[in-house]
Amino acid sequence: MRKGGWMGRSFLAAGLCWATLLLALFVTTGSAQGADSEHKCQEVLIAQEKPTVNSPAAQNPKPAQNSPIAEAKTETEQYTLSHERYEKAVAYSRAGYILYFIWVAVGLAVVWLFLRLGIAARIRDFAERLTENLFLQGLLFIPILLIATDVFELPARVYWHLLSLQYQQSVQGWGSWMVDWAKEEALFLGGALILGSILLYLIRKSPRRWWLHFWVCALPIFFFVFFISPWFIDPLFYKYEPLDKTNPELVTAIEKITQRAGLSIPRERMFLMRASSKTNQINAYVTGVGASKRVVVWDNTINKTTTDETLFIFGHEAGHYVLGHVRNSILFFSVTFLIAMYACFRLLHALLGKWSAVWKIYGPQDLACLAVLLLVFKAFSFLGMPVESAYSRMQEHQADVFGLEVIHGIVPNSGEVAAHAFQILGQEDLSDPNPPPFITFWLYSHPPLAERLVFAHSYDPWSKNQQPRYVK
């Protein structure tokens, strides 16, 4: 699903995923299948698609550990699945976990072999033979290296789509899937060419401060991509229609939530996404910033949940904006990006000091040095996943609480409605009932669905004469 929505990783990563990918010159650093971030984000977050369902739970209730059917008084006190659905959810999720780690290992191994066998150096030599212009050499080297490495990583993505079709999570045909992959690669290569060329120029111009200069240059590009994504990137993959035209009554209901949340989103900025053309999953989200800010509701969500349940899903997303998660995530991203760039600078020199002769790379200014940075970026992306996941889980829990509070008094029996929304979400998306703790720690940008459902059902400060946390 869309990783930035209530089904995916950090909501900001949905908008920044493309930018982060461009930064890594081929690697997603964060957390997606769905709207704009489904594409490159999906390959890194293959394992996250299924387990991460919206925001975290504040408590850690213990769901049923082995039985597919919970012993609950009502359907929505615990996450329950039929035996057949339970077996499918476990098999699908666990296959995703394994595939993710295989994908990471293959990606690292391929780049390492490109360096160790001198393939990166030969690509550099080829580019240098064709032209003496340093800029044009980069325009040749970058796409050749990217496409070559992507070819080895493509089977993992193909197999994941095959699993999604087998488990009826996707309905997208192979022809359409390949077209989306081609669009994604074109966007990715275009961005990598821009940032890669800037990086090469800065390394050659300022050998000791390039990491800082690149950070300063890249941040505005990243945020610009986030800003324009709802207008120019999202529509490349899905069809959007004004929600006021297709579901005016839902728009009126959403307006009650936005007004109570203090969120200004006009009716003309609310859209229906035709997700059912490619997926059976459920989602709704708020995306963009400033003039590009908008509400997006998937048609599957409207078809498979009640209006009240859709309002809770939307209330969660609204919480990200009201609670300042966009601002905080931008700051978090900026700081971690700066730290990562400095670490890359230090590690690059250390690696070249030991391996440059074997790799046939003659210093940081060497064109083939980009392959070394690619290896470093991939490693940092993997090792930094637990930090990003933990940060995202914290924000997602806050948004879940906000969603529960903002619909209270507007939606009858709001806790039950939210819990049932999670139940429907888990059933439809085959969410893992009991993900391994290590997987939750490493990959989950949102806590396990079972924990979130129990929290939604039990959160009730009003009956205890306590103050709500966010919506007074």
Coordinates of N, CA and C in Angstrom, one line a residue, residues 2-17 29-32 36-37 41 45 48 52 54-55 226 285-286 316-317 320 325-326 328-330 332-333 385 387-396 443-446:
R2 N 0.2 2.3 -0.1 CA 0.9 3.6 0.0 C 1.6 3.7 1.4
K3 N 2.9 3.8 1.4 CA 3.6 3.8 2.6 C 3.4 5.0 3.4
G4 N 3.1 6.0 2.8 CA 2.9 7.2 3.5 C 1.5 7.4 4.1
G5 N 0.6 6.5 3.6 CA -0.7 6.6 4.1 C -0.8 5.8 5.4
W6 N -2.1 5.6 5.7 CA -2.3 4.9 7.0 C -1.8 3.5 7.0
M7 N -1.5 3.0 5.8 CA -1.1 1.6 5.7 C 0.4 1.5 5.7
G8 N 1.2 2.5 5.6 CA 2.6 2.4 5.3 C 3.5 2.9 6.3
R9 N 4.6 3.2 5.9 CA 5.6 3.7 6.8 C 5.3 5.2 7.2
S10 N 6.3 5.9 7.6 CA 6.1 7.3 7.9 C 5.3 8.1 6.8
F11 N 4.3 8.9 7.2 CA 3.5 9.5 6.2 C 4.4 10.5 5.4
L12 N 5.4 11.1 6.0 CA 6.2 12.0 5.2 C 7.1 11.3 4.2
A13 N 7.5 10.1 4.5 CA 8.3 9.3 3.6 C 7.6 9.1 2.3
A14 N 6.2 9.0 2.4 CA 5.5 8.9 1.1 C 5.8 10.0 0.2
G15 N 5.8 11.2 0.7 CA 6.2 12.3 -0.2 C 7.6 12.4 -0.5
L16 N 8.5 12.1 0.5 CA 9.9 12.2 0.3 C 10.6 11.0 -0.2
C17 N 9.8 9.9 -0.4 CA 10.5 8.7 -0.9 C 11.3 8.9 -2.1
T29 N 15.7 5.2 1.5 CA 16.2 5.2 2.8 C 15.1 5.0 3.8
G30 N 13.9 5.0 3.4 CA 12.9 4.9 4.4 C 11.9 3.9 4.3
S31 N 10.7 4.2 4.1 CA 9.7 3.4 3.9 C 9.0 3.6 2.9
A32 N 6.7 1.1 0.5 CA 5.5 1.6 0.0 C 4.9 0.9 -1.2
D36 N 1.8 7.5 -4.9 CA 3.1 8.0 -5.5 C 4.3 7.3 -4.9
S37 N 4.2 6.8 -3.7 CA 5.4 6.1 -3.2 C 5.4 4.6 -3.3
C41 N 9.8 3.0 -3.4 CA 9.7 2.7 -2.0 C 9.4 1.2 -1.8
L45 N 10.8 -1.6 0.8 CA 9.9 -2.0 1.9 C 9.0 -3.1 1.5
Q48 N 7.5 -4.5 4.5 CA 6.7 -3.6 5.3 C 5.3 -3.5 4.8
T52 N 2.9 -3.4 8.3 CA 2.7 -2.1 8.9 C 1.3 -1.5 8.5
N54 N -1.0 1.4 9.6 CA -1.2 2.7 10.3 C -0.4 2.8 11.6
S55 N -1.0 3.4 12.6 CA -0.2 3.9 13.7 C -0.1 3.0 14.9
F226 N 8.7 16.7 -3.0 CA 7.6 16.4 -2.0 C 6.4 17.3 -2.3
Y285 N -5.4 9.0 2.8 CA -4.2 9.8 3.3 C -4.3 11.3 3.0
V286 N -3.5 12.1 3.7 CA -3.3 13.5 3.4 C -1.9 13.6 2.9
H316 N -6.9 9.9 11.5 CA -5.5 9.5 11.8 C -4.6 10.3 10.9
E317 N -4.9 10.4 9.6 CA -4.0 11.1 8.7 C -4.0 12.6 9.0
H320 N -1.4 13.8 11.5 CA 0.0 14.0 11.2 C 0.2 15.5 10.9
H325 N 3.8 16.7 12.5 CA 4.6 15.6 12.1 C 5.4 16.0 10.8
V326 N 4.8 16.8 9.9 CA 5.4 17.2 8.7 C 6.7 18.0 9.0
N328 N 8.3 18.1 11.9 CA 9.2 17.3 12.7 C 9.9 16.3 11.8
S329 N 9.2 15.7 10.9 CA 9.9 14.7 10.0 C 10.8 15.4 9.1
I330 N 10.5 16.6 8.6 CA 11.5 17.3 7.8 C 12.8 17.6 8.6
F332 N 13.8 15.9 11.2 CA 14.5 14.6 11.4 C 15.2 14.1 10.2
F333 N 14.6 14.2 9.1 CA 15.2 13.8 7.8 C 16.4 14.6 7.5
M385 N 17.4 1.5 9.1 CA 15.9 1.1 9.1 C 15.3 1.1 10.5
V387 N 16.0 2.8 13.2 CA 15.9 4.1 13.7 C 14.7 4.8 13.1
E388 N 14.6 4.7 11.8 CA 13.5 5.3 11.1 C 12.2 4.7 11.5
S389 N 12.2 3.3 11.6 CA 11.0 2.6 12.0 C 10.5 3.0 13.4
A390 N 11.4 3.1 14.3 CA 11.0 3.5 15.7 C 10.5 4.9 15.7
Y391 N 11.1 5.8 15.0 CA 10.6 7.2 14.9 C 9.2 7.3 14.3
S392 N 9.0 6.5 13.3 CA 7.7 6.5 12.6 C 6.7 5.9 13.5
R393 N 7.0 4.8 14.2 CA 6.0 4.2 15.1 C 5.6 5.2 16.2
M394 N 6.5 6.0 16.7 CA 6.1 7.0 17.7 C 5.1 8.0 17.1
Q395 N 5.4 8.5 15.9 CA 4.5 9.4 15.3 C 3.1 8.8 14.9
E396 N 3.2 7.6 14.5 CA 1.9 6.9 14.1 C 1.0 6.6 15.3
L443 N 11.6 -3.5 10.8 CA 10.9 -3.1 9.6 C 9.6 -2.3 9.9
Y444 N 9.0 -2.5 11.0 CA 7.6 -2.0 11.1 C 7.6 -0.5 11.4
S445 N 7.1 0.3 10.4 CA 7.0 1.7 10.6 C 5.7 2.0 11.4
H446 N 4.8 1.0 11.5 CA 3.6 1.0 12.4 C 3.6 -0.3 13.2

